[in-house]
Amino acid sequence: MTSPAGSSTIHDIGYRHYDGPRLGRTAIRRALYAQSLRGSFGLGRAAKSKVLPALLFGVMLLVAGILAAVTIAAKLKDLPLDYTRYAIVMQAVIGLFLAAQAPQAVSHDLRFRTMPLYFSRPLETADYVRAKFAATATALFILTGTPLLVMYIGALLAKFDVAEHTKGFAQGLVSVALLSLLFAGIGLVVSAVTPRRGFGVAAVIAVFTISYGAVSTLQGIAYTQSSGSAVSWLGLFSPITLIDGVQSAFLGASPSWPGAQDLSVAQGLVFLLLVLGLVAGCYSLLLRRYRKAVL
């Protein structure tokens, strides 16, 4: 990836003169963001590339739709699943989506040193990273936020308390926004250091699955040993339990780990700071990775 000496530099490969409009860096970021976001759902790509993201998105919506339909048909007193619990329960689907799309977002560019877009100016490293990071996080937010909207509509149709469910829906959106940023950062960093797409897919799945499996096992052991505080602190070592801790401390959710012991405010701040630190750290690592790359 080239870094121009000045932002006013005009990129011309000498192959064919370009007389069209010369837009700035904002237009470059916007174009790359839109192309990457569309690519996350297979839009603008071959038909077979649309199958998996459409299937996973359909599963996310189907489960939420079933929950809403059962609530209305059975005249339940509340939704069977809280808004803040949905992403925790569906983490496997979210992980598969990220494992499939994060390598697609960055691996092809790194491996073949080409991009599907041609810009009229050189592309800055920071613009590339911001566009890819924002596109992947947005795709995850659409994947996780849309089912919450389906559940919210179901709650309104069931004539539940509007204020209570609006609050719960907003808390759920904040939770999945944090999850989207964290998962996107980790997924892109892992994919950026494994340029071959197949390895990237396996590596992303391994990072999320192994960390969650190991933390859950250790939490179960700690719970049987009556170490309630250790159960909570172990949640720091897995992305999904990190989000679980933040939302249980600040968003009115109950933690999903054994014993469901609530976090104190101090513990919640540690979880939140670690989430924000990981997001910032992933962004910095991506900048370092692409500063040396040449596209």
Short mmCIF file of C-alpha atoms in Angstrom, two decimals:
data_model
loop_
_atom_site.label_atom_id
_atom_site.label_comp_id
_atom_site.label_asym_id
_atom_site.label_seq_id
_atom_site.Cartn_x
_atom_site.Cartn_y
_atom_site.Cartn_z
CA MET A 1 0.00 0.00 0.00
CA THR A 2 1.51 3.32 -1.05
CA SER A 3 1.63 6.43 1.11
CA PRO A 4 1.62 9.62 -0.94
CA ALA A 5 3.88 12.50 -0.14
CA GLY A 6 0.88 14.86 -0.14
CA SER A 7 -2.86 14.45 -0.01
CA SER A 8 -3.21 16.38 -3.29
CA THR A 9 -1.30 13.74 -5.26
CA ILE A 10 -3.18 12.49 -8.31
CA HIS A 11 -2.85 8.78 -8.96
CA ASP A 12 -2.39 7.83 -12.59
CA ILE A 13 -0.98 4.45 -13.58
CA GLY A 14 0.00 5.75 -17.01
CA TYR A 15 -1.99 3.06 -18.71
CA ARG A 16 -4.93 5.23 -19.56
CA HIS A 17 -5.42 8.90 -18.84
CA TYR A 18 -8.31 9.76 -16.55
CA ASP A 19 -10.26 13.01 -17.04
CA GLY A 20 -13.10 12.32 -14.62
CA PRO A 21 -13.76 14.03 -11.28
CA ARG A 22 -10.99 13.83 -8.67
CA LEU A 23 -12.67 13.27 -5.31
CA GLY A 24 -10.88 13.33 -1.97
CA ARG A 25 -10.03 10.84 0.76
CA THR A 26 -13.56 10.84 2.16
CA ALA A 27 -14.89 9.58 -1.15
CA ILE A 28 -12.22 6.86 -1.21
CA ARG A 29 -13.14 5.69 2.28
CA ARG A 30 -16.84 5.79 1.43
CA ALA A 31 -16.37 3.78 -1.78
CA LEU A 32 -14.19 1.17 -0.09
CA TYR A 33 -16.57 0.95 2.88
CA ALA A 34 -19.61 0.43 0.64
CA GLN A 35 -17.82 -2.15 -1.52
CA SER A 36 -16.59 -4.06 1.56
CA LEU A 37 -19.99 -3.96 3.27
CA ARG A 38 -21.73 -5.23 0.15
CA GLY A 39 -19.09 -7.94 -0.14
CA SER A 40 -19.78 -9.12 3.41
CA PHE A 41 -23.25 -10.21 2.28
CA GLY A 42 -22.08 -11.48 -1.11
CA LEU A 43 -23.52 -8.53 -3.03
CA GLY A 44 -21.49 -7.74 -6.15
CA ARG A 45 -19.83 -11.16 -5.97
CA ALA A 46 -20.52 -14.55 -7.57
CA ALA A 47 -23.81 -16.29 -6.77
CA LYS A 48 -22.16 -18.93 -4.59
CA SER A 49 -20.66 -16.18 -2.43
CA LYS A 50 -24.17 -15.06 -1.46
CA VAL A 51 -25.28 -18.47 -0.15
CA LEU A 52 -23.49 -18.64 3.21
CA PRO A 53 -24.08 -15.04 4.40
CA ALA A 54 -27.72 -15.25 3.28
CA LEU A 55 -28.15 -18.57 5.08
CA LEU A 56 -26.59 -17.32 8.31
CA PHE A 57 -28.55 -14.06 8.20
CA GLY A 58 -31.70 -16.09 7.55
CA VAL A 59 -31.01 -18.29 10.58
CA MET A 60 -30.56 -15.22 12.79
CA LEU A 61 -33.86 -13.77 11.58
CA LEU A 62 -35.71 -17.09 11.66
CA VAL A 63 -34.94 -17.76 15.32
CA ALA A 64 -35.97 -14.22 16.28
CA GLY A 65 -39.14 -14.54 14.20
CA ILE A 66 -40.02 -17.84 15.88
CA LEU A 67 -39.52 -16.29 19.32
CA ALA A 68 -41.78 -13.39 18.41
CA ALA A 69 -44.41 -15.66 16.83
CA VAL A 70 -44.49 -18.02 19.81
CA THR A 71 -44.80 -15.05 22.17
CA ILE A 72 -47.82 -13.74 20.29
CA ALA A 73 -49.48 -17.10 19.57
CA ALA A 74 -49.06 -18.46 23.09
CA LYS A 75 -49.91 -15.10 24.67
CA LEU A 76 -46.81 -15.21 26.85
CA LYS A 77 -46.22 -12.57 29.50
CA ASP A 78 -42.79 -11.68 28.12
CA LEU A 79 -40.31 -12.63 25.39
CA PRO A 80 -38.69 -16.04 25.98
CA LEU A 81 -35.26 -14.48 25.51
CA ASP A 82 -33.95 -11.08 26.58
CA TYR A 83 -32.60 -8.72 23.91
CA THR A 84 -29.17 -8.80 25.55
CA ARG A 85 -29.13 -12.61 25.56
CA TYR A 86 -29.82 -13.15 21.87
CA ALA A 87 -26.26 -12.61 20.60
CA ILE A 88 -24.87 -14.79 23.41
CA VAL A 89 -27.17 -17.66 22.46
CA MET A 90 -26.49 -17.22 18.73
CA GLN A 91 -22.73 -16.74 19.08
CA ALA A 92 -21.94 -19.79 16.92
CA VAL A 93 -23.80 -18.31 13.94
CA ILE A 94 -22.13 -14.93 14.48
CA GLY A 95 -18.73 -16.61 14.69
CA LEU A 96 -19.30 -18.52 11.44
CA PHE A 97 -20.34 -15.32 9.66
CA LEU A 98 -17.25 -13.51 10.89
CA ALA A 99 -14.97 -16.44 10.03
CA ALA A 100 -16.31 -16.47 6.47
CA GLN A 101 -16.38 -12.73 5.82
CA ALA A 102 -13.39 -11.24 7.67
CA PRO A 103 -10.82 -13.15 5.58
CA GLN A 104 -12.78 -12.28 2.45
CA ALA A 105 -12.52 -8.60 3.37
CA VAL A 106 -8.73 -8.52 3.63
CA SER A 107 -7.08 -11.77 2.50
CA HIS A 108 -7.64 -11.37 -1.25
CA ASP A 109 -6.10 -7.88 -1.24
CA LEU A 110 -3.06 -9.06 0.67
CA ARG A 111 -2.47 -12.23 -1.27
CA PHE A 112 -2.87 -10.92 -4.81
CA ARG A 113 -1.81 -7.28 -4.16
CA THR A 114 -4.85 -6.04 -6.02
CA MET A 115 -8.16 -4.40 -5.20
CA PRO A 116 -11.51 -4.49 -7.03
CA LEU A 117 -11.67 -0.67 -7.00
CA TYR A 118 -9.53 1.80 -8.95
CA PHE A 119 -9.00 5.15 -7.26
CA SER A 120 -8.05 8.46 -8.82
CA ARG A 121 -5.70 9.11 -5.88
CA PRO A 122 -3.32 6.88 -3.90
CA LEU A 123 -4.98 5.11 -0.99
CA GLU A 124 -3.77 5.96 2.51
CA THR A 125 -3.12 3.07 4.89
CA ALA A 126 -5.37 4.57 7.57
CA ASP A 127 -8.22 5.01 5.08
CA TYR A 128 -8.00 1.37 4.03
CA VAL A 129 -8.02 0.10 7.63
CA ARG A 130 -10.86 2.41 8.72
CA ALA A 131 -13.01 1.43 5.76
CA LYS A 132 -12.46 -2.30 6.25
CA PHE A 133 -12.92 -2.10 10.03
CA ALA A 134 -16.10 -0.03 9.74
CA ALA A 135 -17.55 -2.26 7.00
CA THR A 136 -16.96 -5.49 8.93
CA ALA A 137 -18.34 -4.01 12.16
CA THR A 138 -21.39 -2.68 10.30
CA ALA A 139 -22.04 -6.07 8.72
CA LEU A 140 -21.91 -7.71 12.15
CA PHE A 141 -24.19 -5.03 13.58
CA ILE A 142 -26.75 -5.65 10.81
CA LEU A 143 -26.49 -9.40 11.44
CA THR A 144 -27.02 -9.06 15.20
CA GLY A 145 -29.20 -5.95 15.39
CA THR A 146 -31.86 -6.90 12.85
CA PRO A 147 -33.10 -9.93 14.86
CA LEU A 148 -33.47 -7.67 17.90
CA LEU A 149 -35.69 -5.42 15.79
CA VAL A 150 -37.82 -8.45 14.87
CA MET A 151 -38.17 -9.35 18.55
CA TYR A 152 -39.04 -5.74 19.42
CA ILE A 153 -41.74 -5.63 16.75
CA GLY A 154 -43.07 -8.92 18.11
CA ALA A 155 -43.18 -7.45 21.62
CA LEU A 156 -45.11 -4.43 20.36
CA LEU A 157 -47.56 -6.67 18.49
CA ALA A 158 -48.05 -8.65 21.70
CA LYS A 159 -48.90 -5.34 23.39
CA PHE A 160 -46.17 -5.56 26.00
CA ASP A 161 -45.11 -2.49 27.93
CA VAL A 162 -43.64 -0.13 25.31
CA ALA A 163 -41.29 1.75 27.64
CA GLU A 164 -39.84 -1.43 29.13
CA HIS A 165 -39.21 -3.08 25.78
CA THR A 166 -37.89 0.07 24.17
CA LYS A 167 -35.33 0.26 26.96
CA GLY A 168 -34.50 -3.44 26.56
CA PHE A 169 -34.19 -3.06 22.78
CA ALA A 170 -31.85 -0.05 23.17
CA GLN A 171 -29.72 -1.98 25.69
CA GLY A 172 -29.55 -4.88 23.26
CA LEU A 173 -28.42 -2.59 20.43
CA VAL A 174 -25.65 -1.10 22.59
CA SER A 175 -24.51 -4.60 23.48
CA VAL A 176 -24.37 -5.85 19.87
CA ALA A 177 -22.65 -2.61 18.80
CA LEU A 178 -19.83 -3.34 21.25
CA LEU A 179 -19.80 -6.98 20.15
CA SER A 180 -19.58 -5.95 16.49
CA LEU A 181 -16.59 -3.68 17.10
CA LEU A 182 -14.77 -6.25 19.21
CA PHE A 183 -15.44 -9.21 16.93
CA ALA A 184 -14.62 -7.22 13.79
CA GLY A 185 -11.30 -6.09 15.24
CA ILE A 186 -10.22 -9.55 16.33
CA GLY A 187 -11.46 -11.21 13.14
CA LEU A 188 -9.66 -8.73 10.87
CA VAL A 189 -6.38 -8.95 12.80
CA VAL A 190 -6.43 -12.75 12.67
CA SER A 191 -7.31 -12.67 8.95
CA ALA A 192 -4.63 -10.07 8.17
CA VAL A 193 -1.86 -12.27 9.53
CA THR A 194 -3.14 -15.32 7.63
CA PRO A 195 -3.33 -14.08 4.01
CA ARG A 196 -4.65 -17.39 2.66
CA ARG A 197 -8.40 -17.29 3.09
CA GLY A 198 -8.81 -20.91 4.15
CA PHE A 199 -6.29 -20.53 6.94
CA GLY A 200 -7.98 -17.29 7.96
CA VAL A 201 -11.37 -18.97 8.26
CA ALA A 202 -9.93 -21.77 10.41
CA ALA A 203 -7.94 -19.33 12.54
CA VAL A 204 -10.92 -17.08 13.29
CA ILE A 205 -13.09 -20.06 14.23
CA ALA A 206 -10.31 -21.43 16.43
CA VAL A 207 -9.74 -18.14 18.26
CA PHE A 208 -13.40 -17.69 19.19
CA THR A 209 -14.28 -21.35 19.77
CA ILE A 210 -11.21 -22.34 21.76
CA SER A 211 -11.24 -19.21 23.93
CA TYR A 212 -14.93 -19.61 24.77
CA GLY A 213 -14.61 -23.36 25.35
CA ALA A 214 -11.58 -22.95 27.61
CA VAL A 215 -13.14 -20.10 29.61
CA SER A 216 -16.46 -21.93 30.02
CA THR A 217 -14.69 -25.07 31.21
CA LEU A 218 -12.58 -23.16 33.73
CA GLN A 219 -15.63 -21.23 34.93
CA GLY A 220 -17.45 -24.52 35.48
CA ILE A 221 -14.52 -25.89 37.47
CA ALA A 222 -14.25 -22.68 39.52
CA TYR A 223 -17.98 -22.75 40.23
CA THR A 224 -17.83 -26.32 41.54
CA GLN A 225 -14.96 -25.20 43.78
CA SER A 226 -17.20 -22.42 45.16
CA SER A 227 -14.91 -19.70 43.72
CA GLY A 228 -17.61 -17.26 42.66
CA SER A 229 -15.27 -14.30 42.10
CA ALA A 230 -12.94 -16.41 39.95
CA VAL A 231 -15.87 -17.36 37.71
CA SER A 232 -16.47 -13.69 36.95
CA TRP A 233 -12.81 -12.76 36.37
CA LEU A 234 -12.30 -15.70 34.01
CA GLY A 235 -14.77 -13.99 31.70
CA LEU A 236 -12.02 -11.55 30.76
CA PHE A 237 -10.33 -14.17 28.59
CA SER A 238 -12.96 -14.76 25.90
CA PRO A 239 -14.53 -12.20 23.54
CA ILE A 240 -18.11 -13.36 24.07
CA THR A 241 -17.81 -13.54 27.88
CA LEU A 242 -16.24 -10.07 27.82
CA ILE A 243 -19.40 -8.74 26.17
CA ASP A 244 -21.48 -10.81 28.56
CA GLY A 245 -19.71 -9.15 31.49
CA VAL A 246 -20.16 -5.62 30.16
CA GLN A 247 -23.85 -6.02 29.51
CA SER A 248 -24.46 -7.69 32.87
CA ALA A 249 -22.70 -4.79 34.63
CA PHE A 250 -24.20 -1.86 32.72
CA LEU A 251 -27.08 -3.04 30.53
CA GLY A 252 -29.31 -4.87 32.97
CA ALA A 253 -28.52 -8.38 31.71
CA SER A 254 -27.84 -11.50 33.75
CA PRO A 255 -24.45 -13.16 33.07
CA SER A 256 -24.61 -16.52 31.31
CA TRP A 257 -21.73 -18.11 33.21
CA PRO A 258 -22.25 -20.67 36.02
CA GLY A 259 -23.87 -19.21 39.09
CA ALA A 260 -24.86 -16.04 37.17
CA GLN A 261 -23.12 -13.91 39.80
CA ASP A 262 -23.53 -10.22 38.96
CA LEU A 263 -20.44 -8.07 38.46
CA SER A 264 -19.66 -5.12 40.71
CA VAL A 265 -19.30 -1.69 39.11
CA ALA A 266 -15.50 -1.92 39.47
CA GLN A 267 -15.46 -5.32 37.78
CA GLY A 268 -17.73 -4.03 35.05
CA LEU A 269 -15.38 -1.11 34.39
CA VAL A 270 -12.49 -3.55 34.00
CA PHE A 271 -14.50 -5.55 31.46
CA LEU A 272 -15.52 -2.40 29.57
CA LEU A 273 -12.00 -0.97 29.52
CA LEU A 274 -10.64 -4.27 28.24
CA VAL A 275 -13.22 -4.32 25.43
CA LEU A 276 -12.36 -0.75 24.40
CA GLY A 277 -8.64 -1.48 24.74
CA LEU A 278 -8.92 -4.55 22.53
CA VAL A 279 -10.81 -2.59 19.87
CA ALA A 280 -8.16 0.14 19.90
CA GLY A 281 -5.38 -2.45 19.96
CA CYS A 282 -6.81 -4.32 16.99
CA TYR A 283 -7.04 -1.07 15.03
CA SER A 284 -3.40 -0.27 15.84
CA LEU A 285 -2.27 -3.76 14.84
CA LEU A 286 -4.11 -3.46 11.53
CA LEU A 287 -2.42 -0.13 10.86
CA ARG A 288 0.99 -1.69 11.54
CA ARG A 289 0.18 -4.69 9.36
CA TYR A 290 -0.91 -2.64 6.35
CA ARG A 291 1.77 0.03 6.72
CA LYS A 292 4.20 -2.48 5.24
CA ALA A 293 1.82 -3.95 2.69
CA VAL A 294 1.87 -2.87 -0.95
CA LEU A 295 -1.37 -3.11 -2.94
#
